[in-house]
CSV table of C-alpha atoms and ligand atoms in Angstrom, one decimal:
chain,number,residue,atom,x,y,z
A,1,UNK,CA,-35.8,-2.6,5.7
A,2,UNK,CA,-34.8,-1.4,2.3
A,3,UNK,CA,-35.0,2.5,2.1
A,4,UNK,CA,-37.4,3.6,-0.6
A,5,UNK,CA,-34.5,5.3,-2.5
A,6,UNK,CA,-32.8,2.0,-2.8
A,7,UNK,CA,-32.2,1.0,-6.5
A,8,UNK,CA,-31.9,-2.7,-7.2
A,9,UNK,CA,-28.1,-3.4,-7.6
A,10,UNK,CA,-26.2,-6.3,-9.3
A,11,UNK,CA,-25.5,-9.3,-6.7
A,12,UNK,CA,-21.9,-9.0,-5.7
A,13,UNK,CA,-19.7,-12.0,-6.8
A,14,UNK,CA,-16.8,-13.1,-4.5
A,15,UNK,CA,-14.2,-14.7,-6.6
A,16,UNK,CA,-11.9,-15.5,-3.7
A,17,UNK,CA,-11.8,-15.0,0.1
A,18,UNK,CA,-8.4,-14.8,1.8
A,19,UNK,CA,-8.3,-15.1,5.6
A,20,UNK,CA,-5.8,-13.3,7.6
A,21,UNK,CA,-5.2,-15.1,10.7
A,22,UNK,CA,-4.3,-13.2,13.6
A,23,UNK,CA,-6.3,-14.6,16.5
A,24,UNK,CA,-8.9,-12.3,17.7
A,25,UNK,CA,-7.9,-9.7,15.1
A,26,UNK,CA,-8.4,-12.1,12.3
A,27,UNK,CA,-10.4,-10.8,9.3
A,28,UNK,CA,-11.4,-11.8,5.6
A,29,UNK,CA,-10.4,-10.2,2.5
A,30,UNK,CA,-13.2,-10.5,-0.1
A,31,UNK,CA,-12.0,-10.2,-3.6
A,32,UNK,CA,-14.8,-9.9,-6.4
A,33,UNK,CA,-16.9,-7.9,-8.7
A,34,UNK,CA,-20.1,-5.7,-8.1
A,35,UNK,CA,-19.3,-5.9,-4.4
A,36,UNK,CA,-19.5,-2.2,-3.6
A,37,UNK,CA,-23.1,-1.8,-4.4
A,38,UNK,CA,-24.3,-5.0,-2.8
A,39,UNK,CA,-25.7,-4.7,0.8
A,40,UNK,CA,-25.0,-8.2,1.3
A,41,UNK,CA,-21.2,-7.4,1.1
A,42,UNK,CA,-21.6,-5.2,4.2
A,43,UNK,CA,-23.6,-7.7,6.3
A,44,UNK,CA,-22.1,-9.0,9.6
A,45,UNK,CA,-19.8,-5.9,10.5
A,46,UNK,CA,-19.9,-4.3,14.0
A,47,UNK,CA,-23.2,-2.7,14.6
A,48,UNK,CA,-23.4,1.1,15.4
A,49,UNK,CA,-25.5,4.1,15.0
A,50,UNK,CA,-23.3,5.5,12.3
A,51,UNK,CA,-20.6,4.9,9.8
A,52,UNK,CA,-18.2,7.5,8.2
A,53,UNK,CA,-16.8,6.8,4.7
A,54,UNK,CA,-13.6,8.4,4.3
A,55,UNK,CA,-12.6,9.0,0.8
A,56,UNK,CA,-10.9,11.8,-1.3
A,57,UNK,CA,-12.0,14.3,-3.9
A,58,UNK,CA,-11.2,12.0,-6.9
A,59,UNK,CA,-12.6,8.7,-5.7
A,60,UNK,CA,-15.6,10.2,-4.0
A,61,UNK,CA,-17.4,11.3,-7.0
A,62,UNK,CA,-16.8,7.9,-8.8
A,63,UNK,CA,-18.0,5.6,-5.7
A,64,UNK,CA,-18.9,7.2,-2.4
A,65,UNK,CA,-22.7,7.5,-3.1
A,66,UNK,CA,-22.8,3.9,-4.3
A,67,UNK,CA,-21.2,2.8,-1.0
A,68,UNK,CA,-23.3,5.1,1.0
A,69,UNK,CA,-26.5,3.6,-0.5
A,70,UNK,CA,-25.3,0.1,0.2
A,71,UNK,CA,-24.3,0.9,3.6
A,72,UNK,CA,-27.8,2.4,4.5
A,73,UNK,CA,-29.6,-0.8,5.4
A,74,UNK,CA,-26.9,-1.5,8.0
A,75,UNK,CA,-26.3,2.0,9.8
A,76,UNK,CA,-29.0,4.6,10.4
A,77,UNK,CA,-26.5,7.3,9.6
A,78,UNK,CA,-23.8,7.1,6.8
A,79,UNK,CA,-21.6,10.1,6.8
A,80,UNK,CA,-19.1,10.9,3.8
A,81,UNK,CA,-15.8,12.9,4.3
A,82,UNK,CA,-13.9,13.8,1.3
A,83,UNK,CA,-10.1,14.6,1.6
A,84,UNK,CA,-7.7,16.4,-0.6
A,85,UNK,CA,-6.1,14.0,-3.1
A,86,UNK,CA,-2.4,12.9,-3.1
A,87,UNK,CA,0.5,11.7,-1.2
A,88,UNK,CA,1.5,15.3,-0.2
A,89,UNK,CA,-1.8,15.3,1.9
A,90,UNK,CA,-0.8,12.2,3.9
A,91,UNK,CA,-0.4,14.6,6.9
A,92,UNK,CA,-1.6,15.6,10.3
A,93,UNK,CA,-3.8,18.2,8.7
A,94,UNK,CA,-5.8,15.7,6.9
A,95,UNK,CA,-5.8,13.4,9.9
A,96,UNK,CA,-7.4,16.2,11.8
A,97,UNK,CA,-10.0,16.6,9.2
A,98,UNK,CA,-11.1,13.1,10.0
A,99,UNK,CA,-11.3,13.8,13.6
A,100,UNK,CA,-13.1,17.1,13.0
A,101,UNK,CA,-15.7,15.1,11.0
A,102,UNK,CA,-16.1,12.4,13.5
A,103,UNK,CA,-16.6,14.8,16.5
A,104,UNK,CA,-18.7,17.4,14.6
A,105,UNK,CA,-21.1,14.6,13.4
A,106,UNK,CA,-21.5,13.0,16.9
A,107,UNK,CA,-19.8,9.7,16.1
A,108,UNK,CA,-19.2,7.5,19.1
A,109,UNK,CA,-16.9,4.9,20.0
A,110,UNK,CA,-18.8,2.2,18.0
A,111,UNK,CA,-18.8,4.2,14.8
A,112,UNK,CA,-17.4,2.3,11.9
A,113,UNK,CA,-14.8,3.9,9.5
A,114,UNK,CA,-14.8,2.9,5.8
A,115,UNK,CA,-11.6,3.7,3.9
A,116,UNK,CA,-12.7,4.2,0.4
A,117,UNK,CA,-9.7,4.8,-1.9
A,118,UNK,CA,-6.0,4.1,-2.6
A,119,UNK,CA,-3.3,3.6,0.1
A,120,UNK,CA,-3.2,7.1,1.1
A,121,UNK,CA,-6.8,7.1,2.2
A,122,UNK,CA,-6.4,3.7,3.7
A,123,UNK,CA,-3.4,4.4,5.9
A,124,UNK,CA,-4.9,7.7,7.1
A,125,UNK,CA,-8.3,6.2,7.8
A,126,UNK,CA,-6.7,3.3,9.7
A,127,UNK,CA,-4.5,5.7,11.8
A,128,UNK,CA,-7.6,7.8,12.5
A,129,UNK,CA,-9.6,4.6,13.6
A,130,UNK,CA,-6.7,3.5,15.8
A,131,UNK,CA,-6.7,6.9,17.5
A,132,UNK,CA,-10.3,8.0,17.7
A,133,UNK,CA,-11.6,7.4,21.2
A,134,UNK,CA,-8.7,5.0,21.5
A,135,UNK,CA,-9.9,2.8,18.8
A,136,UNK,CA,-13.0,2.2,16.6
A,137,UNK,CA,-13.6,-0.4,14.0
A,138,UNK,CA,-12.7,0.3,10.3
A,139,UNK,CA,-13.2,-1.4,7.0
A,140,UNK,CA,-10.7,-1.1,4.1
A,141,UNK,CA,-12.3,-0.7,0.6
A,142,UNK,CA,-9.3,-0.4,-1.5
A,143,UNK,CA,-9.8,1.1,-5.0
A,144,UNK,CA,-6.4,1.1,-6.4
A,145,UNK,CA,-4.4,-1.9,-7.5
A,146,UNK,CA,-1.6,-1.1,-5.1
A,147,UNK,CA,-4.2,-0.8,-2.2
A,148,UNK,CA,-5.9,-4.1,-3.1
A,149,UNK,CA,-2.7,-6.1,-3.4
A,150,UNK,CA,-0.9,-4.5,-0.4
A,151,UNK,CA,-1.8,-1.5,1.7
A,152,UNK,CA,-5.2,-2.5,2.7
A,153,UNK,CA,-4.0,-5.7,4.2
A,154,UNK,CA,-1.9,-6.2,7.3
A,155,UNK,CA,-2.7,-3.2,9.6
A,156,UNK,CA,0.1,-0.7,8.9
A,157,UNK,CA,-1.5,2.7,9.2
A,158,UNK,CA,0.6,5.9,9.1
A,159,UNK,CA,1.1,9.6,8.0
A,160,UNK,CA,4.3,11.0,6.5
A,161,UNK,CA,6.8,13.4,8.1
A,162,UNK,CA,9.0,15.6,5.8
A,163,UNK,CA,12.1,13.6,6.9
A,164,UNK,CA,10.6,10.3,6.4
A,165,UNK,CA,7.8,8.2,4.9
A,166,UNK,CA,5.2,6.6,7.3
A,167,UNK,CA,6.9,7.8,10.2
A,168,UNK,CA,4.0,8.4,12.5
A,169,UNK,CA,1.6,5.6,12.7
A,170,UNK,CA,0.3,2.5,14.5
A,171,UNK,CA,-0.3,-1.1,13.7
A,172,UNK,CA,-4.2,-1.5,13.7
A,173,UNK,CA,-6.1,-4.2,11.8
A,174,UNK,CA,-9.2,-3.5,9.7
A,175,UNK,CA,-12.1,-5.8,10.5
A,176,UNK,CA,-12.7,-6.6,6.7
A,177,UNK,CA,-11.1,-5.8,3.4
A,178,UNK,CA,-13.3,-5.6,0.4
A,179,UNK,CA,-11.6,-5.5,-3.0
A,180,UNK,CA,-14.1,-4.8,-5.7
A,181,UNK,CA,-12.0,-5.4,-8.9
A,182,UNK,CA,-14.5,-3.4,-11.0
A,183,UNK,CA,-13.1,-0.1,-9.5
A,184,UNK,CA,-9.6,-0.8,-11.1
A,185,UNK,CA,-11.2,0.0,-14.5
A,186,UNK,CA,-11.3,3.6,-13.8
A,187,UNK,CA,-7.6,3.8,-12.4
A,188,UNK,CA,-5.2,5.9,-14.4
A,189,UNK,CA,-2.7,3.9,-16.2
A,190,UNK,CA,0.2,5.5,-14.3
A,191,UNK,CA,-1.4,4.2,-11.1
A,192,UNK,CA,-2.1,0.9,-12.4
A,193,UNK,CA,1.7,0.6,-13.0
A,194,UNK,CA,2.5,1.8,-9.6
A,195,UNK,CA,0.4,-1.1,-8.3
A,196,UNK,CA,2.1,-3.7,-10.4
A,197,UNK,CA,5.4,-2.8,-8.6
A,198,UNK,CA,3.9,-4.1,-5.4
A,199,UNK,CA,2.7,-7.3,-7.2
A,200,UNK,CA,6.1,-7.9,-8.8
A,201,UNK,CA,7.7,-7.4,-5.3
A,202,UNK,CA,6.1,-10.7,-3.9
A,203,UNK,CA,7.9,-12.8,-6.7
A,204,UNK,CA,11.6,-12.4,-5.7
A,205,UNK,CA,10.8,-12.5,-2.0
A,206,UNK,CA,8.6,-15.4,-1.8
A,207,UNK,CA,7.2,-17.0,-4.9
A,208,UNK,CA,9.2,-17.3,-8.1
A,209,UNK,CA,6.4,-19.2,-9.7
A,210,UNK,CA,4.2,-16.2,-9.0
A,211,UNK,CA,7.1,-14.1,-10.9
A,212,UNK,CA,6.9,-16.4,-14.0
A,213,UNK,CA,3.0,-15.9,-13.8
A,214,UNK,CA,3.4,-12.1,-13.8
A,215,UNK,CA,5.9,-12.2,-16.7
A,216,UNK,CA,3.5,-14.3,-18.7
A,217,UNK,CA,0.5,-12.3,-17.8
A,218,UNK,CA,1.8,-8.6,-17.8
A,219,UNK,CA,0.0,-7.8,-21.0
A,220,UNK,CA,-3.2,-9.1,-19.7
A,221,UNK,CA,-2.6,-7.2,-16.3
A,222,UNK,CA,-2.0,-3.9,-18.1
A,223,UNK,CA,-4.8,-4.5,-20.4
A,224,UNK,CA,-7.0,-4.8,-17.0
A,225,UNK,CA,-8.3,-8.3,-17.9
A,226,UNK,CA,-10.5,-9.1,-15.0
A,227,UNK,CA,-9.4,-12.7,-14.7
A,228,UNK,CA,-5.7,-11.6,-14.6
A,229,UNK,CA,-6.5,-9.0,-12.2
A,230,UNK,CA,-8.4,-11.3,-10.0
A,231,UNK,CA,-5.5,-13.8,-9.7
A,232,UNK,CA,-2.8,-11.0,-9.1
A,233,UNK,CA,-4.9,-9.5,-6.1
A,234,UNK,CA,-5.7,-13.0,-4.7
A,235,UNK,CA,-2.1,-14.4,-4.8
A,236,UNK,CA,-0.7,-11.2,-3.5
A,237,UNK,CA,-3.0,-11.1,-0.6
A,238,UNK,CA,-2.4,-14.7,0.1
A,239,UNK,CA,1.4,-14.0,0.3
A,240,UNK,CA,0.9,-10.9,2.5
A,241,UNK,CA,-1.6,-12.8,4.7
A,242,UNK,CA,0.9,-15.5,5.2
A,243,UNK,CA,3.7,-13.2,6.2
A,244,UNK,CA,1.7,-11.0,8.4
A,245,UNK,CA,0.1,-13.9,10.1
A,246,UNK,CA,3.5,-15.0,11.2
A,247,UNK,CA,4.8,-11.5,12.2
A,248,UNK,CA,2.1,-8.9,12.6
A,249,UNK,CA,4.4,-6.2,14.0
A,250,UNK,CA,7.5,-6.7,12.0
A,251,UNK,CA,9.7,-8.3,14.6
A,252,UNK,CA,11.6,-10.1,11.8
A,253,UNK,CA,10.0,-11.8,8.8
A,254,UNK,CA,7.5,-9.0,7.9
A,255,UNK,CA,10.4,-6.8,6.8
A,256,UNK,CA,10.7,-8.7,3.7
A,257,UNK,CA,7.5,-6.9,2.4
A,258,UNK,CA,9.9,-3.8,2.4
A,259,UNK,CA,11.9,-5.1,-0.7
A,260,UNK,CA,12.7,-1.9,-2.8
A,261,UNK,CA,11.3,0.4,0.0
A,262,UNK,CA,14.6,1.4,1.6
A,263,UNK,CA,15.6,3.1,-1.8
A,264,UNK,CA,12.0,3.9,-2.7
A,265,UNK,CA,11.1,5.9,0.4
A,266,UNK,CA,14.4,7.8,0.0
A,267,UNK,CA,13.2,8.7,-3.5
A,268,UNK,CA,9.6,9.7,-2.2
A,269,UNK,CA,11.0,11.9,0.6
A,270,UNK,CA,13.9,13.3,-1.4
A,271,UNK,CA,12.0,14.4,-4.3
A,272,UNK,CA,9.0,15.8,-2.1
A,273,UNK,CA,6.0,13.5,-1.6
A,274,UNK,CA,3.8,13.0,-4.8
A,275,UNK,CA,6.5,13.8,-7.2
A,276,UNK,CA,7.2,10.1,-7.8
A,277,UNK,CA,4.4,7.6,-7.0
A,278,UNK,CA,5.0,5.1,-4.1
A,279,UNK,CA,4.9,2.2,-6.6
A,280,UNK,CA,7.4,4.0,-8.8
A,281,UNK,CA,9.8,4.4,-5.8
A,282,UNK,CA,9.3,0.7,-5.2
A,283,UNK,CA,9.9,-0.4,-8.7
A,284,UNK,CA,13.1,1.5,-9.1
A,285,UNK,CA,14.0,0.6,-5.4
A,286,UNK,CA,13.6,-3.0,-6.4
A,287,UNK,CA,16.0,-2.6,-9.2
A,288,UNK,CA,18.7,-0.8,-6.8
A,289,UNK,CA,18.2,-3.7,-4.3
A,290,UNK,CA,18.6,-6.2,-6.8
A,291,UNK,CA,21.9,-4.7,-8.2
A,292,UNK,CA,23.1,-4.3,-4.4
A,293,UNK,CA,22.3,-8.1,-3.8
A,294,UNK,CA,24.2,-9.0,-6.9
A,295,UNK,CA,27.2,-6.9,-5.9
A,296,UNK,CA,27.2,-8.8,-2.5
A,297,UNK,CA,27.1,-12.1,-4.4
A,298,UNK,CA,23.5,-13.1,-3.5
A,299,UNK,CA,21.8,-12.8,-7.0
A,300,UNK,CA,23.0,-13.7,-10.3
A,301,UNK,CA,23.4,-11.0,-13.0
A,302,UNK,CA,20.7,-12.7,-15.2
A,303,UNK,CA,18.2,-12.6,-12.5
A,304,UNK,CA,18.9,-8.9,-11.9
A,305,UNK,CA,18.4,-8.2,-15.6
A,306,UNK,CA,15.2,-10.2,-15.7
A,307,UNK,CA,13.8,-8.1,-12.8
A,308,UNK,CA,14.9,-4.9,-14.5
A,309,UNK,CA,13.0,-6.0,-17.7
A,310,UNK,CA,9.8,-6.7,-15.8
A,311,UNK,CA,9.8,-3.4,-14.0
A,312,UNK,CA,10.5,-1.5,-17.1
A,313,UNK,CA,7.6,-3.6,-19.0
A,314,UNK,CA,5.2,-2.8,-16.1
A,315,UNK,CA,5.8,1.0,-17.1
A,316,UNK,CA,7.9,1.7,-14.0
A,317,UNK,CA,11.2,3.7,-13.9
A,318,UNK,CA,14.3,1.6,-13.7
A,319,UNK,CA,16.7,4.6,-13.4
A,320,UNK,CA,16.9,6.6,-10.1
A,321,UNK,CA,16.4,10.4,-9.9
A,322,UNK,CA,18.8,12.9,-8.5
A,323,UNK,CA,17.4,13.9,-5.2
A,324,UNK,CA,16.8,17.5,-4.1
A,325,UNK,CA,19.0,18.8,-1.1
A,326,UNK,CA,17.6,18.7,2.2
A,327,UNK,CA,17.3,21.7,4.5
A,328,UNK,CA,19.9,22.6,7.1
A,329,UNK,CA,23.6,22.7,7.2
A,330,UNK,CA,24.2,19.0,7.1
A,331,UNK,CA,22.3,18.7,3.7
A,332,UNK,CA,24.0,21.6,1.6
A,333,UNK,CA,25.9,20.3,-1.4
A,334,UNK,CA,25.6,16.6,-0.6
A,335,UNK,CA,26.5,14.4,-3.5
A,336,UNK,CA,23.4,12.5,-4.8
A,337,UNK,CA,24.4,9.1,-3.3
A,338,UNK,CA,25.2,10.8,0.1
A,339,UNK,CA,21.7,12.2,0.1
A,340,UNK,CA,20.2,8.9,-0.5
A,341,UNK,CA,22.2,7.5,2.4
A,342,UNK,CA,21.2,10.3,4.6
A,343,UNK,CA,17.5,9.8,3.9
A,344,UNK,CA,17.8,5.9,4.3
A,345,UNK,CA,19.4,6.3,7.8
A,346,UNK,CA,15.9,7.4,8.9
A,347,UNK,CA,14.4,4.2,7.6
A,348,UNK,CA,12.5,2.3,10.2
A,349,UNK,CA,14.5,-0.8,9.7
A,350,UNK,CA,17.7,1.0,10.6
A,351,UNK,CA,19.4,0.1,13.8
A,352,UNK,CA,21.7,2.3,15.6
A,353,UNK,CA,22.3,4.2,12.4
A,354,UNK,CA,23.0,1.3,10.2
A,355,UNK,CA,20.8,1.0,7.2
A,356,UNK,CA,19.1,-2.4,6.6
A,357,UNK,CA,18.3,-3.6,3.2
A,358,UNK,CA,15.9,-6.2,1.9
A,359,UNK,CA,18.1,-8.1,-0.5
A,360,UNK,CA,17.2,-11.1,-2.6
A,361,UNK,CA,18.6,-14.5,-3.4
A,362,UNK,CA,18.8,-16.6,-6.4
A,363,UNK,CA,16.4,-19.1,-4.7
A,364,UNK,CA,13.5,-16.6,-4.4
A,365,UNK,CA,14.1,-15.7,-0.7
A,366,UNK,CA,15.0,-12.5,1.0
A,367,UNK,CA,17.3,-11.5,3.6
A,368,UNK,CA,17.6,-8.3,5.6
A,369,UNK,CA,21.0,-7.0,6.3
A,370,UNK,CA,23.5,-4.0,6.1
A,371,UNK,CA,25.9,-3.3,3.6
A,372,UNK,CA,29.0,-1.0,3.5
A,373,UNK,CA,28.1,2.7,2.7
A,374,UNK,CA,30.7,2.9,-0.1
A,375,UNK,CA,29.2,-0.2,-2.0
A,376,UNK,CA,25.7,1.2,-1.5
A,377,UNK,CA,26.9,4.6,-2.9
A,378,UNK,CA,28.5,2.9,-5.9
A,379,UNK,CA,25.3,1.1,-6.7
A,380,UNK,CA,23.2,4.3,-6.3
A,381,UNK,CA,25.6,6.2,-8.8
A,382,UNK,CA,25.3,3.2,-11.2
A,383,UNK,CA,21.5,3.3,-11.0
A,384,UNK,CA,20.9,7.1,-11.2
A,385,UNK,CA,20.2,9.2,-14.3
B,401,NAD,N1,0.0,0.1,4.8
B,401,NAD,C1,0.6,-0.5,4.0
B,401,NAD,O1,1.0,-1.8,4.2
B,401,NAD,C2,1.2,0.0,2.7
B,401,NAD,C3,1.5,-0.7,1.6
B,401,NAD,C4,1.8,-0.2,0.4
B,401,NAD,C5,1.8,1.4,0.2
B,401,NAD,N2,1.2,2.1,1.2
B,401,NAD,C6,0.8,3.4,1.2
B,401,NAD,O2,-0.1,3.6,0.2
B,401,NAD,C7,0.2,4.8,-0.5
B,401,NAD,C8,0.0,4.7,-2.1
B,401,NAD,O3,-1.2,4.1,-2.3
B,401,NAD,P1,-1.9,4.2,-3.8
B,401,NAD,O4,-0.8,3.8,-4.8
B,401,NAD,O5,-3.1,3.6,-3.7
B,401,NAD,O6,-2.0,5.8,-3.9
B,401,NAD,P2,-3.2,6.8,-3.7
B,401,NAD,O7,-4.0,6.4,-2.5
B,401,NAD,O8,-2.7,8.2,-3.8
B,401,NAD,O9,-4.1,6.5,-5.0
B,401,NAD,C9,-3.6,6.7,-6.3
B,401,NAD,C10,-4.5,7.8,-7.0
B,401,NAD,O10,-5.5,7.1,-7.6
B,401,NAD,C11,-6.8,7.7,-7.4
B,401,NAD,N3,-7.8,6.6,-7.4
B,401,NAD,C12,-7.9,5.8,-6.3
B,401,NAD,N4,-8.8,4.8,-6.8
B,401,NAD,C13,-9.2,5.2,-8.0
B,401,NAD,C14,-10.1,4.6,-8.9
B,401,NAD,N5,-10.7,3.4,-8.7
B,401,NAD,N6,-10.3,5.3,-10.0
B,401,NAD,C15,-9.7,6.4,-10.3
B,401,NAD,N7,-8.8,7.0,-9.5
B,401,NAD,C16,-8.6,6.3,-8.3
B,401,NAD,C17,-6.4,8.5,-6.0
B,401,NAD,O11,-7.4,9.4,-5.9
B,401,NAD,C18,-5.1,8.9,-6.2
B,401,NAD,O12,-5.1,10.0,-7.0
B,401,NAD,C19,1.4,5.3,-0.2
B,401,NAD,O13,1.3,6.3,0.9
B,401,NAD,C20,2.2,4.1,0.6
B,401,NAD,O14,3.0,4.5,1.6
B,401,NAD,C21,0.9,1.5,2.5
B,402,LIG,O1,3.2,-4.4,5.0
B,402,LIG,C1,4.4,-4.1,5.1
B,402,LIG,O2,5.0,-4.6,6.0
B,402,LIG,C2,5.2,-3.5,4.0
B,402,LIG,O3,6.2,-3.2,4.2
B,402,LIG,C3,4.3,-3.2,2.8
B,402,LIG,C4,4.9,-2.0,2.0
B,402,LIG,O4,4.5,-2.0,0.7
B,402,LIG,C5,4.3,-0.7,2.5
B,402,LIG,O5,4.7,0.4,1.6
B,402,LIG,C6,4.6,-0.3,3.9
B,402,LIG,O6,3.7,0.8,4.2
B,402,LIG,C7,6.0,0.2,4.2
B,402,LIG,O7,6.1,0.0,5.5
B,402,LIG,P1,7.1,0.9,6.4
B,402,LIG,O8,7.1,0.3,7.7
B,402,LIG,O9,8.5,1.0,5.6
B,402,LIG,O10,6.5,2.5,6.4
B,403,ZN,ZN1,4.9,-0.3,-0.4
């Protein structure tokens, strides 16, 4: 029954539905407008006595009450938890705030978690869902471009460690992803650009026709034209679904989604989380990885310059920063390139201390392989301000 307080809301319009095919862990990604407020969006989810919306102090005031209202016909209790905002809070302390909320509100092993926010909220809520009572269902409700095109899909959940990004986490799939494109209209411009980095990423690793489309439609994307955003989210999710469907736990292929991340994660950790946005690290990291690909004879110079122009036009940095020194004796007075190398050795793709890079080839394919430290250091020096 509709509660007395329920206001009539616009009917949601699903523009595209992308399936992620993982056997019994399969789920749909719904992409559309006015989805958040429409109770019909939330039909067919696991039944429970309670739901918990996890959001943050920025997104909560914008959207939490609307989601809570739309969920009320489905769950007798709909709780809301607001976390502090920012990459610096992707920590154990924030994770514990989620567990505190779940336990203090009597949530049981059927409680459904809703991650309402960007990738930080999504990664932490997913990790909390994987752990609470050894696993409760969760739904991704991404509200940044980055989260709609990437982080809400595929089940990587994590928190950061001061020594490395996303170092503590789990693979744990959501039961549904709902991308309401309308939420992107309130996103700060810097965050929109950060999301474009992950959109651009899909071109060189998998789909050069999509890269052409992004180039042609970049002004429309930056102007937030709904049709352009809808296609960017849809095509990105299709590519990610295809890759994750073949390699859920990154035994091999999935690592291509890490293009730009080996350098990018070093920048994020090396400057202190939140100084550069994740998407900014990825944008600049793709430039570095492309230059390394060129030095290894995999990518032609004009293709590198094309990528640099696109990353720049998306409003992202194309020159790397000087990183801060780490703590401890082995960190003092390290030259910048050595500090990058030190941080990259912690990367999850590294094997027996050998850093693995996602490199790109002219044909629009990615390869994952090592490279000599001296060459990597030369590329870093050439790329850094
Ligand atoms: N799990 C994965 O596969 C995956 C993939 C890519 C990135 N990530 C992770 O995602 C994180 C980055 O995500 P992000 O770029 O979404 O950052 P974020 O979660 O920090 O969100 C960016 C900012 O935008 C605000 N915001 C969110 N939605 C808004 C809206 N609609 N209107 C106004 N403000 C809004 C947030 O409060 C925040 O200040 C990183 O931690 C990264 O490691 C994970
Ligand atoms: O889904 C993946 O796989 C990715 O690599 C997507 C990346 O954009 C994302 O930043 C991811 O969290 C990085 O994974 P990590 O394993 O390097 O932490
Ligand atoms: Zn990423």
